[in-house]
Amino acid sequence: MASRATISRSIGATEGQNLIETPGDPDHTQETVEFLGRELSVRQYREACNNLRDFFAILRTWAKDEKKDEEEAQS
């Protein structure tokens, strides 16, 4: 398993990252991350970040389209 520092760098987690042991399986740990005041699994954190990237990409596209429409209207 990767060290805390490696996991933190690979997913952008903070120093407050927790490693939680799964009951009944001492060799299996689940990485969690504090994100916006909530404790999320690494999978949930990555999914949230991907959704945010998609959301902002859409906003940028809309802004470009709006700017293009304004330029065409001024022509």
Tab-separated table of C-alpha atoms in Angstrom:
chain	number	residue	atom	x	y	z
A	1	MET	CA	0.000	0.000	0.000
A	2	ALA	CA	1.185	3.525	-0.747
A	3	SER	CA	2.276	5.794	2.040
A	4	ARG	CA	0.081	8.669	3.203
A	5	ALA	CA	2.321	11.166	1.417
A	6	THR	CA	2.072	9.244	-1.849
A	7	ILE	CA	-1.702	8.981	-1.602
A	8	SER	CA	-1.983	12.655	-0.677
A	9	ARG	CA	0.038	13.691	-3.713
A	10	SER	CA	-1.740	11.337	-6.080
A	11	ILE	CA	-5.251	12.558	-5.252
A	12	GLY	CA	-4.513	16.029	-3.936
A	13	ALA	CA	-5.591	15.168	-0.405
A	14	THR	CA	-4.703	17.261	2.590
A	15	GLU	CA	-2.514	16.255	5.502
A	16	GLY	CA	-5.728	15.440	7.397
A	17	GLN	CA	-6.293	12.355	5.274
A	18	ASN	CA	-7.412	9.329	7.259
A	19	LEU	CA	-6.792	5.655	6.706
A	20	ILE	CA	-9.654	3.540	8.023
A	21	GLU	CA	-9.258	-0.184	8.577
A	22	THR	CA	-12.067	-2.335	7.271
A	23	PRO	CA	-13.499	-4.407	10.150
A	24	GLY	CA	-12.517	-8.057	9.940
A	25	ASP	CA	-9.746	-7.423	7.408
A	26	PRO	CA	-6.685	-5.833	9.050
A	27	ASP	CA	-4.722	-5.871	5.770
A	28	HIS	CA	-7.353	-3.871	3.889
A	29	THR	CA	-7.583	-0.117	4.448
A	30	GLN	CA	-9.883	2.391	2.850
A	31	GLU	CA	-8.442	5.816	2.131
A	32	THR	CA	-10.662	8.772	2.988
A	33	VAL	CA	-10.300	12.462	2.310
A	34	GLU	CA	-11.742	15.545	3.993
A	35	PHE	CA	-13.383	17.549	1.198
A	36	LEU	CA	-15.631	20.572	1.770
A	37	GLY	CA	-16.206	19.552	5.376
A	38	ARG	CA	-17.133	15.961	4.567
A	39	GLU	CA	-15.233	12.709	4.773
A	40	LEU	CA	-15.291	10.999	1.384
A	41	SER	CA	-13.756	7.816	0.066
A	42	VAL	CA	-11.038	8.297	-2.524
A	43	ARG	CA	-13.465	7.083	-5.203
A	44	GLN	CA	-16.100	9.648	-4.150
A	45	TYR	CA	-13.471	12.401	-4.024
A	46	ARG	CA	-12.222	11.625	-7.531
A	47	GLU	CA	-15.790	11.459	-8.839
A	48	ALA	CA	-16.598	14.850	-7.279
A	49	CYS	CA	-13.458	16.400	-8.786
A	50	ASN	CA	-14.251	14.949	-12.213
A	51	ASN	CA	-17.799	16.290	-11.986
A	52	LEU	CA	-16.460	19.727	-11.045
A	53	ARG	CA	-14.036	19.652	-13.984
A	54	ASP	CA	-16.900	18.761	-16.322
A	55	PHE	CA	-19.091	21.487	-14.823
A	56	PHE	CA	-16.457	24.198	-15.262
A	57	ALA	CA	-15.650	22.993	-18.776
A	58	ILE	CA	-19.318	23.467	-19.668
A	59	LEU	CA	-19.315	26.948	-18.121
A	60	ARG	CA	-16.220	27.911	-20.137
A	61	THR	CA	-17.872	26.643	-23.326
A	62	TRP	CA	-21.009	28.658	-22.592
A	63	ALA	CA	-18.930	31.782	-21.900
A	64	LYS	CA	-17.051	31.361	-25.195
A	65	ASP	CA	-20.312	30.826	-27.085
A	66	GLU	CA	-21.857	33.879	-25.448
A	67	LYS	CA	-18.819	36.006	-26.301
A	68	LYS	CA	-18.923	34.760	-29.900
A	69	ASP	CA	-22.646	35.607	-30.122
A	70	GLU	CA	-21.984	39.119	-28.788
A	71	GLU	CA	-19.183	39.661	-31.320
A	72	GLU	CA	-21.433	38.491	-34.164
A	73	ALA	CA	-24.232	40.790	-32.975
A	74	GLN	CA	-21.839	43.767	-32.979
A	75	SER	CA	-20.648	43.022	-36.525
